Short mmCIF file of C-alpha atoms in Angstrom, two decimals:
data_model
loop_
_atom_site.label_atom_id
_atom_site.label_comp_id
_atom_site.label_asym_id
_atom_site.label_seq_id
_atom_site.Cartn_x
_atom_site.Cartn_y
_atom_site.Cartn_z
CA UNK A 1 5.16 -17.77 -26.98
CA UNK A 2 7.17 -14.66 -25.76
CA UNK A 3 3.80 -13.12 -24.30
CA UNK A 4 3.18 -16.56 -22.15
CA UNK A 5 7.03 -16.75 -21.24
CA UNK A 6 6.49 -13.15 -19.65
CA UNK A 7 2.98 -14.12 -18.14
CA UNK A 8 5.08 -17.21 -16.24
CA UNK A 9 7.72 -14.56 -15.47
CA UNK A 10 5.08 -12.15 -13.90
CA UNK A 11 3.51 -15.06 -11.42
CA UNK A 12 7.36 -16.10 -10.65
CA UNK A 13 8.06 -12.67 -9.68
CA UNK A 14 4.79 -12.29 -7.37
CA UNK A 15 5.35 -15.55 -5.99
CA UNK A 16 8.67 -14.39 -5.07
CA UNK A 17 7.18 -10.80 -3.29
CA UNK A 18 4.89 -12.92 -1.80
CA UNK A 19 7.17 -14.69 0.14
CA UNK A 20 9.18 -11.92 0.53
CA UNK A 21 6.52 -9.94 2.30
CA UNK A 22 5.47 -12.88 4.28
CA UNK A 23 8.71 -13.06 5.98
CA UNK A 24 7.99 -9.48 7.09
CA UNK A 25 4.23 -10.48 8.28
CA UNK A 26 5.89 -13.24 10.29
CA UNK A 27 7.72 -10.36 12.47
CA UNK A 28 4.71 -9.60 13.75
CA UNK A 29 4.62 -12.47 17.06
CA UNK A 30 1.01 -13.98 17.81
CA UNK A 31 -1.14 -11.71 15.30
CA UNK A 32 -4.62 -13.00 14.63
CA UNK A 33 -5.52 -14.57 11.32
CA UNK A 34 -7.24 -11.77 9.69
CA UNK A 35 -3.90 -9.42 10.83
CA UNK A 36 -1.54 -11.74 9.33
CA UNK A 37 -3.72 -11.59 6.01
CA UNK A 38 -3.58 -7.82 6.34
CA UNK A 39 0.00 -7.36 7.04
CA UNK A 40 1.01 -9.79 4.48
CA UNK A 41 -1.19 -7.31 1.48
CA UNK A 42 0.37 -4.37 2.88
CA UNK A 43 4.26 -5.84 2.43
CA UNK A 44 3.54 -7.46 -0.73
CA UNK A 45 2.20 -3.65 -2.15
CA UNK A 46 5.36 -2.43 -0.31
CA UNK A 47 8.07 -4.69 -1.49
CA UNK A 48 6.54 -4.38 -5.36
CA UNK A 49 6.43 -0.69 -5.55
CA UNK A 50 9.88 -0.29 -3.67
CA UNK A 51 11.44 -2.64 -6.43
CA UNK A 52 9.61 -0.20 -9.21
CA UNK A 53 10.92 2.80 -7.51
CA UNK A 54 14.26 1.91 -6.62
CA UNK A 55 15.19 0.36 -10.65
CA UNK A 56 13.02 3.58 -11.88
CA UNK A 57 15.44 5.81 -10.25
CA UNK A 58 18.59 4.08 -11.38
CA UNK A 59 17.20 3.55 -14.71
CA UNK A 60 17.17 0.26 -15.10
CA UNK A 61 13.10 -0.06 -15.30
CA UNK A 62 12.82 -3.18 -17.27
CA UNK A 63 11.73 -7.25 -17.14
CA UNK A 64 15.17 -8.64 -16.35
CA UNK A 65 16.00 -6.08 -13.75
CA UNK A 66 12.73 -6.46 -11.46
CA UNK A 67 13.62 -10.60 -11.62
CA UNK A 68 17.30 -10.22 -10.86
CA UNK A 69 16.72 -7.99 -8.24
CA UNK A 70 13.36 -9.85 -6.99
CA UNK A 71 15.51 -12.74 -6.68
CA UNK A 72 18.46 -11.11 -5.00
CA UNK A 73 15.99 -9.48 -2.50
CA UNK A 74 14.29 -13.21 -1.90
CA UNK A 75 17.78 -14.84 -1.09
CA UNK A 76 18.95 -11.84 1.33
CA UNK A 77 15.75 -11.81 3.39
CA UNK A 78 15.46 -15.54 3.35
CA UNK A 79 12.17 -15.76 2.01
CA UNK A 80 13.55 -19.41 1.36
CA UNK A 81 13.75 -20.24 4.44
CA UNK A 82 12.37 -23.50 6.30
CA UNK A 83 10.74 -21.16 8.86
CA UNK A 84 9.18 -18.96 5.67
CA UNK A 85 7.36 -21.97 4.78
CA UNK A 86 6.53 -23.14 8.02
CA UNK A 87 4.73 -19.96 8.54
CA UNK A 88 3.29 -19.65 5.33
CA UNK A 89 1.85 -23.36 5.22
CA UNK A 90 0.87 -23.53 8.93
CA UNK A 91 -1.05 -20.00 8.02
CA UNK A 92 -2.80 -21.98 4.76
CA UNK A 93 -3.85 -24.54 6.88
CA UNK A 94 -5.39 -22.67 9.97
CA UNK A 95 -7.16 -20.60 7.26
CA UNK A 96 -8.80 -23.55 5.64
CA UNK A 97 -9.68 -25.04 9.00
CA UNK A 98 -11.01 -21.82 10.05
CA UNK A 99 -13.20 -21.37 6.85
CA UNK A 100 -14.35 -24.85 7.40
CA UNK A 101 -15.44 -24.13 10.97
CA UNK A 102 -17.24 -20.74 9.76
CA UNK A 103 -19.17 -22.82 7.14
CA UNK A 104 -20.34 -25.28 9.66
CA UNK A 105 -21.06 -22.91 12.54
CA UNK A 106 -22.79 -19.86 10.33
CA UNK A 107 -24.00 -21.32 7.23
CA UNK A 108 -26.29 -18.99 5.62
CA UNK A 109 -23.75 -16.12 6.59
CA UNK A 110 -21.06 -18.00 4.61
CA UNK A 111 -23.66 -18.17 1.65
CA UNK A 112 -24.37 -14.74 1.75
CA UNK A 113 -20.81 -13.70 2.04
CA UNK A 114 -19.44 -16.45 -0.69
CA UNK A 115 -22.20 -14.91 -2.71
CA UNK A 116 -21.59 -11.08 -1.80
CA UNK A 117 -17.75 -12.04 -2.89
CA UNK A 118 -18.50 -13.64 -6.20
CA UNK A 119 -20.51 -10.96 -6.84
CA UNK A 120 -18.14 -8.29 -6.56
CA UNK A 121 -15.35 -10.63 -7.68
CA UNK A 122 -17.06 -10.84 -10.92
CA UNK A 123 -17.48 -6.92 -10.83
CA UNK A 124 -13.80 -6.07 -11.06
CA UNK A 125 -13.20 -8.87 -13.80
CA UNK A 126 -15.21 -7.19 -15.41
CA UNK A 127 -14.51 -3.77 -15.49
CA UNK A 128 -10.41 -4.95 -15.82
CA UNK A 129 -11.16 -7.29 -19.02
CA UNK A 130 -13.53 -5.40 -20.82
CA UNK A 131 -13.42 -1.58 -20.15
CA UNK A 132 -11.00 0.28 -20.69
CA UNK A 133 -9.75 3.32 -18.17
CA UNK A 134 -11.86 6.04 -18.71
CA UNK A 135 -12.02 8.55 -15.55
CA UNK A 136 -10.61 12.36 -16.57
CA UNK A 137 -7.84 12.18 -13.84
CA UNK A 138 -6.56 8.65 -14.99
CA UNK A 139 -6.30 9.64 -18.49
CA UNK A 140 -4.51 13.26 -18.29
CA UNK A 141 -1.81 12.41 -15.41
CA UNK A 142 -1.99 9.23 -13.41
CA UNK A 143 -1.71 6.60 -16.39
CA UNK A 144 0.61 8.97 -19.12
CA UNK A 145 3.19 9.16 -16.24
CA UNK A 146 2.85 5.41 -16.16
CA UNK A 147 3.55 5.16 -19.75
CA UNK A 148 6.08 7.27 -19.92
CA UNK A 149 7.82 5.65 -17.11
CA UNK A 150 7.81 2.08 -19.18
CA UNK A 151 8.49 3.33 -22.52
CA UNK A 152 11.89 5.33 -20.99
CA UNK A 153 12.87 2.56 -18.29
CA UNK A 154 12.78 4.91 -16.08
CA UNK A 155 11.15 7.40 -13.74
CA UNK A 156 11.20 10.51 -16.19
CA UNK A 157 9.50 14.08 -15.60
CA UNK A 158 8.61 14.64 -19.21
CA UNK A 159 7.08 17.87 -20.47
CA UNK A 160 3.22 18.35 -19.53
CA UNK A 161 0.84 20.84 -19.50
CA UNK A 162 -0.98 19.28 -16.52
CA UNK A 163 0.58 20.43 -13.65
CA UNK A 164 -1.37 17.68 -11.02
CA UNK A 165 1.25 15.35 -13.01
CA UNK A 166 3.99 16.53 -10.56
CA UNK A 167 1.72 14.78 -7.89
CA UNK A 168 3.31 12.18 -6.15
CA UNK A 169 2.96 8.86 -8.29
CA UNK A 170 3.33 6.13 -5.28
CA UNK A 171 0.32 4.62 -6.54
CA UNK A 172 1.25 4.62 -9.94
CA UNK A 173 4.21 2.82 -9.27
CA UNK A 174 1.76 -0.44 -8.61
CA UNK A 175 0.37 0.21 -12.06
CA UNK A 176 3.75 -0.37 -13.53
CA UNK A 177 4.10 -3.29 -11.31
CA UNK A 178 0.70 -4.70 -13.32
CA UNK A 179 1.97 -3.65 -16.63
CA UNK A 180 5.56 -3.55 -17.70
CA UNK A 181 6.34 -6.95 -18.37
CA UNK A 182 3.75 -7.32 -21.25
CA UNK A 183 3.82 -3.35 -21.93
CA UNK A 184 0.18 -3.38 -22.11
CA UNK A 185 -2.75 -1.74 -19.98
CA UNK A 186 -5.07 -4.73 -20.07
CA UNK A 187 -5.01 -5.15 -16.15
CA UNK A 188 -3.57 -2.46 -14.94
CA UNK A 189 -6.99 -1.27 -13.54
CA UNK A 190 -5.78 -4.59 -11.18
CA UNK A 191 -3.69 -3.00 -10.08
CA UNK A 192 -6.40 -1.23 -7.27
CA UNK A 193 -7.15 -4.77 -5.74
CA UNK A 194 -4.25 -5.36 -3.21
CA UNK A 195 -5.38 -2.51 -1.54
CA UNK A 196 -9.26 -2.99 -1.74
CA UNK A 197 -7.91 -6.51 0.51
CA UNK A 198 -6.09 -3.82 2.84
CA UNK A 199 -9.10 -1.74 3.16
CA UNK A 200 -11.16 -4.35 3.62
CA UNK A 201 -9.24 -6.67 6.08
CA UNK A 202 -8.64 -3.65 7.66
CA UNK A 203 -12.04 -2.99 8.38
CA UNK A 204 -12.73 -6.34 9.93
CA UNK A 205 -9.25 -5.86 12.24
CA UNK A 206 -10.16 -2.45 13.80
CA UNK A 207 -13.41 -4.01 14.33
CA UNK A 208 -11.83 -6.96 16.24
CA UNK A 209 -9.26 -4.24 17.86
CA UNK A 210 -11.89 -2.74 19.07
CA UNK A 211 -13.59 -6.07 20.61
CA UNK A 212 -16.44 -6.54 18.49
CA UNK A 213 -17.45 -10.26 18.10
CA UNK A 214 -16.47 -11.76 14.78
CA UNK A 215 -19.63 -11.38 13.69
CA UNK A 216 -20.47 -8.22 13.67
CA UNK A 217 -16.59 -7.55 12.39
CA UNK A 218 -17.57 -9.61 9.44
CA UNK A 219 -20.65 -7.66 8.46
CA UNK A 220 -18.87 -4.48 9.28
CA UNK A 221 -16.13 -5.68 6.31
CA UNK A 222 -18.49 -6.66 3.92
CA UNK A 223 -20.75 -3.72 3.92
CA UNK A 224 -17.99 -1.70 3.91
CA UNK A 225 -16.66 -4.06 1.26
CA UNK A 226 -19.66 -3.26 -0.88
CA UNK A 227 -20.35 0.61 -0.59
CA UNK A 228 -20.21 2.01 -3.92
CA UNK A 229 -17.80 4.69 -3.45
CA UNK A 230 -15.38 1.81 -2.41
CA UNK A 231 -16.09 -0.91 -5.09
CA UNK A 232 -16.29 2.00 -7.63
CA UNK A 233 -13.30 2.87 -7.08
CA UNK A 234 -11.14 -0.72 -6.84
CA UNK A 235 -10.85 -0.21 -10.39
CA UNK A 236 -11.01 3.12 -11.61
CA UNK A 237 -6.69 3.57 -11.56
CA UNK A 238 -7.56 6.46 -9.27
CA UNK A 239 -5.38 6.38 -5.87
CA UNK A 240 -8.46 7.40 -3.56
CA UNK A 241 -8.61 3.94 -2.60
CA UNK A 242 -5.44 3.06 -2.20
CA UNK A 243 -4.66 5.80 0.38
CA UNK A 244 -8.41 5.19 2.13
CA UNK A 245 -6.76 1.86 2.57
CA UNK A 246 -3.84 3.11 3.60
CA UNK A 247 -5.52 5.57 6.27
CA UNK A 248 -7.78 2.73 7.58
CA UNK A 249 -4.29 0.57 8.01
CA UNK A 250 -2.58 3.43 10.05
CA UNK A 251 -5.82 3.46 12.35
CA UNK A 252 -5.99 -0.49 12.87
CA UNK A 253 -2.18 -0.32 13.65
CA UNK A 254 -2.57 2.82 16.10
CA UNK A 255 -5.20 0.60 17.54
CA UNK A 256 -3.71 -2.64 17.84
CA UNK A 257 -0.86 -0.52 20.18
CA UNK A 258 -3.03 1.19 22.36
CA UNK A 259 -5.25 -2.00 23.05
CA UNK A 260 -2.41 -3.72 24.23
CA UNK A 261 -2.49 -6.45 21.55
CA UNK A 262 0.88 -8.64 20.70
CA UNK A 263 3.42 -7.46 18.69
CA UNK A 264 3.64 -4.03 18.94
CA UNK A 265 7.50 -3.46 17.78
CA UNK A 266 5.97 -4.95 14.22
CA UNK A 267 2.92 -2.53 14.85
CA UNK A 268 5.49 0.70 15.00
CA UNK A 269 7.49 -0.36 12.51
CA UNK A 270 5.07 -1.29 9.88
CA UNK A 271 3.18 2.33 10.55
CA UNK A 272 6.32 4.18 9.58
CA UNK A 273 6.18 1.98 6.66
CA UNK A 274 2.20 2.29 5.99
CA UNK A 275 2.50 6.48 6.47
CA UNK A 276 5.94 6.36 4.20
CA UNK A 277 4.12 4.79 1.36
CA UNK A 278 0.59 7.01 1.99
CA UNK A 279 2.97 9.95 1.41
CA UNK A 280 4.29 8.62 -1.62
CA UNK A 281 0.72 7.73 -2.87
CA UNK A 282 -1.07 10.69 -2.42
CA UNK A 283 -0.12 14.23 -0.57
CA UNK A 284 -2.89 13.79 2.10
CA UNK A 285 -1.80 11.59 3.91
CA UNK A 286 1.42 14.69 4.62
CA UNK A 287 -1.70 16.68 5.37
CA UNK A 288 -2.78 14.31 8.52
CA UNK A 289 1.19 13.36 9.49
CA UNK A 290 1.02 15.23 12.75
CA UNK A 291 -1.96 13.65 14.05
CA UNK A 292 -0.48 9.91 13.26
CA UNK A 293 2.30 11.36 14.86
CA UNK A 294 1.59 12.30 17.94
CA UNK A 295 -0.72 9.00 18.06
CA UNK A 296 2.37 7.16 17.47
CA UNK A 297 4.86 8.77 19.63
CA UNK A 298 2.05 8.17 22.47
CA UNK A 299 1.45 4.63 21.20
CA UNK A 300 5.45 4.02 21.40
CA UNK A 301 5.70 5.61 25.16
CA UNK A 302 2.51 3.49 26.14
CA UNK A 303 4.57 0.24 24.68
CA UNK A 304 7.97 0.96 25.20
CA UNK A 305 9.27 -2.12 26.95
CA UNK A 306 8.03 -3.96 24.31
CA UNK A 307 9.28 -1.62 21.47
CA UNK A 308 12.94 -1.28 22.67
CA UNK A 309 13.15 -4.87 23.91
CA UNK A 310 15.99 -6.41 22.57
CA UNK A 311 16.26 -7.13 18.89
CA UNK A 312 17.53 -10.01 16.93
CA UNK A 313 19.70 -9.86 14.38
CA UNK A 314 17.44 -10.25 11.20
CA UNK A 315 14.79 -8.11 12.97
CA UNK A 316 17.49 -5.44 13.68
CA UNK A 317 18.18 -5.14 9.99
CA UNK A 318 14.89 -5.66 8.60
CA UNK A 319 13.38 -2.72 10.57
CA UNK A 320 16.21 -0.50 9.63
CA UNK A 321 15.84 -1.08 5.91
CA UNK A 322 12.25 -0.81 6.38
CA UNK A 323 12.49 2.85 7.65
CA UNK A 324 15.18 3.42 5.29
CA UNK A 325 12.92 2.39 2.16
CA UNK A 326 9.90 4.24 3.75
CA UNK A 327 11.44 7.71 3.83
CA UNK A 328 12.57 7.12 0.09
CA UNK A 329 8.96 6.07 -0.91
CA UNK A 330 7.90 9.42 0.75
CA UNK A 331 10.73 11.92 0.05
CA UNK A 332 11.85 10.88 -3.61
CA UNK A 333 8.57 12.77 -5.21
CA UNK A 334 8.74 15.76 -2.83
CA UNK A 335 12.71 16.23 -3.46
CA UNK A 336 12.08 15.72 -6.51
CA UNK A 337 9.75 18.59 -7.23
CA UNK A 338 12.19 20.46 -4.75
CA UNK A 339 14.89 19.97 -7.34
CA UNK A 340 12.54 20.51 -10.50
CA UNK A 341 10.46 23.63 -9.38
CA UNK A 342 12.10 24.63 -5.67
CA UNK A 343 9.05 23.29 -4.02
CA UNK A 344 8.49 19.95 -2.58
CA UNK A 345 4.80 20.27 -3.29
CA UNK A 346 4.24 21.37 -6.29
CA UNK A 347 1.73 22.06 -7.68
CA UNK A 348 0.59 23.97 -4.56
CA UNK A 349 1.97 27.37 -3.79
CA UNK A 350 3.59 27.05 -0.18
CA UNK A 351 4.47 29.82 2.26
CA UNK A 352 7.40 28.88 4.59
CA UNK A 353 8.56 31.71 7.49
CA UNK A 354 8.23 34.35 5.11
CA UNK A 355 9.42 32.14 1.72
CA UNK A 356 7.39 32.04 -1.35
CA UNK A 357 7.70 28.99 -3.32
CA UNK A 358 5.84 28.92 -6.75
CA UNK A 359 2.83 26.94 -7.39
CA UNK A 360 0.04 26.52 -10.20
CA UNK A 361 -2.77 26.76 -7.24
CA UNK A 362 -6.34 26.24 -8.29
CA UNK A 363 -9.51 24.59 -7.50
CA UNK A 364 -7.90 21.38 -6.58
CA UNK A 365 -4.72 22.42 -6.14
CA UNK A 366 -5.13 24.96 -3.36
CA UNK A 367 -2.46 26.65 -1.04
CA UNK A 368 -0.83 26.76 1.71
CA UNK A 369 0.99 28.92 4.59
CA UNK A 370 1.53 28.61 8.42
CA UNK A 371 -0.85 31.48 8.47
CA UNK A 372 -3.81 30.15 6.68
CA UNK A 373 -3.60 26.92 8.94
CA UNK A 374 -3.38 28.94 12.16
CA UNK A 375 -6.20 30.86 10.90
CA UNK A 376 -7.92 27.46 10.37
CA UNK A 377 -6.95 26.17 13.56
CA UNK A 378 -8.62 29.11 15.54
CA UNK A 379 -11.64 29.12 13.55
#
């Protein structure tokens, strides 16, 4: 009985994000179908994770806090609104209506891509029902810090001998979204799927940003959809596809400004939040920050008027706590590590303007200096 009470608890609770997220999808004016669908993934992954890192930090990592404060977020943002559900209902309906009309007008590509779906559908139920993790990363220090994190209530740094632990744990913070409330791992390998949708609907969107008839968009998705190193990994509990996802979001974004499509305040905004949580998830995405940012200071200049037009008053505040929660879903590992080993990257041993900070190095691990990337640079 307890087990199904939290089960109910756990679909309130998304229900809740859901709408929560969808109120920031709705900020974007005019977007097309499949960029609504896209936007909407990316906020739900953004307002679950920010929940489990902002309770994890104050310590209050548990069932009743994520619902009190799921709720409390819900009634500020007014994910109860009339025009909420207006939006979310009118999208429902233009999506069945447009699946209807695809059906008619393509009919053995719908059967091919209703069967491609099932097909991979019945893949990941799979692998999340039956097997159990098993890759070598998962097992030493993605899903122990996960563990740890539940069984304390809070985002510890225990003791380890693996020092890739210290990597940042963004994605691992959607793992504890997908298993706290019944302290058991039985889907957390789930908890991969949100962002195999983001990969995948962005596919199909920089496709369409691009021009490219539906069609060919749609193949373009589903063959990208079905590559093994993608599918393989939509359940592994590795965050190699989360951040591809991520990467492929900032691109469609990028895109979507400099092809002058609608909404490009929403665009800007939701890449700061995109690159914020990429940082979090994995340090690559650090690694490629100055080429989304130049892109995106260009993108801004080229859509300025429409950028710094004015804002209302729920937009105002929305994009501010946006870019507020961003930086702390990028800087809490890095300044945490700062703290814990004075260096924001650890494990990797970094060479600042003449300043050695310590680092395990290694095969993975690497280095890093101003020096060796100059040198990289001019080779």
């Amino acid at each position: 009985m307890i087990l199904v009470l939290k089960v109910i608890a756990w679909f309130l609770v998304n229900g809740l994000t859901l709408m929560i997220a969808a109120r920031l999808a709705a900020l974007g004016v005019a977007q097309s179908r499949s960029m609504t669908v896209v936007l909407w993934t990316f906020w739900w992954i953004f307002v679950d994770t920010t929940i489990v890192l902002v309770l994890g930090m104050a310590g209050l990592l548990n069932v009743l806090a994520i619902m009190v404060a799921t709720v409390w977020v819900a009634l500020v943002s007014g994910a109860w609104s009339r025009a909420n559900w207006r939006f979310m209902l009118g999208f429902f309906r233009c999506s069945v209506e447009a699946l209807r009309t695809l059906a008619v007008c393509h009919p053995l590509y719908s059967a091919v891509w209703a069967l491609m779906a099932i097909i991979i559908v019945a893949r990941a139920m799979l692998f999340v029902w039956v097997f159990p993790p098993h890759v070598y990363d998962v097992l030493t220090y993605h899903l122990p810090k996960v563990a740890d994190w539940i069984q304390d209530g809070a985002l510890t740094v225990n003791d380890t001998s693996v020092s890739r632990s210290f990597w940042p744990g963004g994605f691992e913070l959607m793992q504890v979204w997908f298993s706290l409330f019944w302290h058991h791992d039985v889907v957390i390998e789930a908890a991969g799927i949100p962002y195999y949708i983001l990969a995948v609907g962005g596919v199909y969107c920089l496709a369409r940003c691009l021009n490219i008839r539906r069609i060919y968009a749609a193949w373009s998705a589903m063959i990208y959809a079905a590559t093994p190193v993608v599918i393989m990994n939509v359940v592994s509990c590795k965050n190699d596809l989360p951040l591809g996802a991520l990467l492929v979001m900032a691109t469609v974004l990028l895109a979507s400004m400099f092809m002058e499509k609608p909404g490009a305040r929403a665009m800007a905004f939701t890449l700061i939040a995109v690159v914020g949580h990429g940082a979090g998830v994995k340090a690559m995405m650090v690694f490629v920050f100055p080429v989304i940012a130049i892109a995106f200071i260009a993108g801004v200049w080229r859509r300025r008027k429409d950028v710094f037009s004015r804002y209302g008053r729920f937009e105002f505040a929305a994009w501010c706590t946006v870019v507020v929660l961003s930086v702390l879903q990028a800087g809490y590992w890095y300044i945490r590590n700062w703290v814990y080993f004075d260096n924001p990257v650890f494990p990797v041993p970094f060479q600042l303007f003449g300043h050695a900070m310590p680092g395990m190095g290694g095969i993975q691990q690497g280095e890093f200096s101003v020096d060796s990337m100059l040198a990289t640079l001019r080779a």
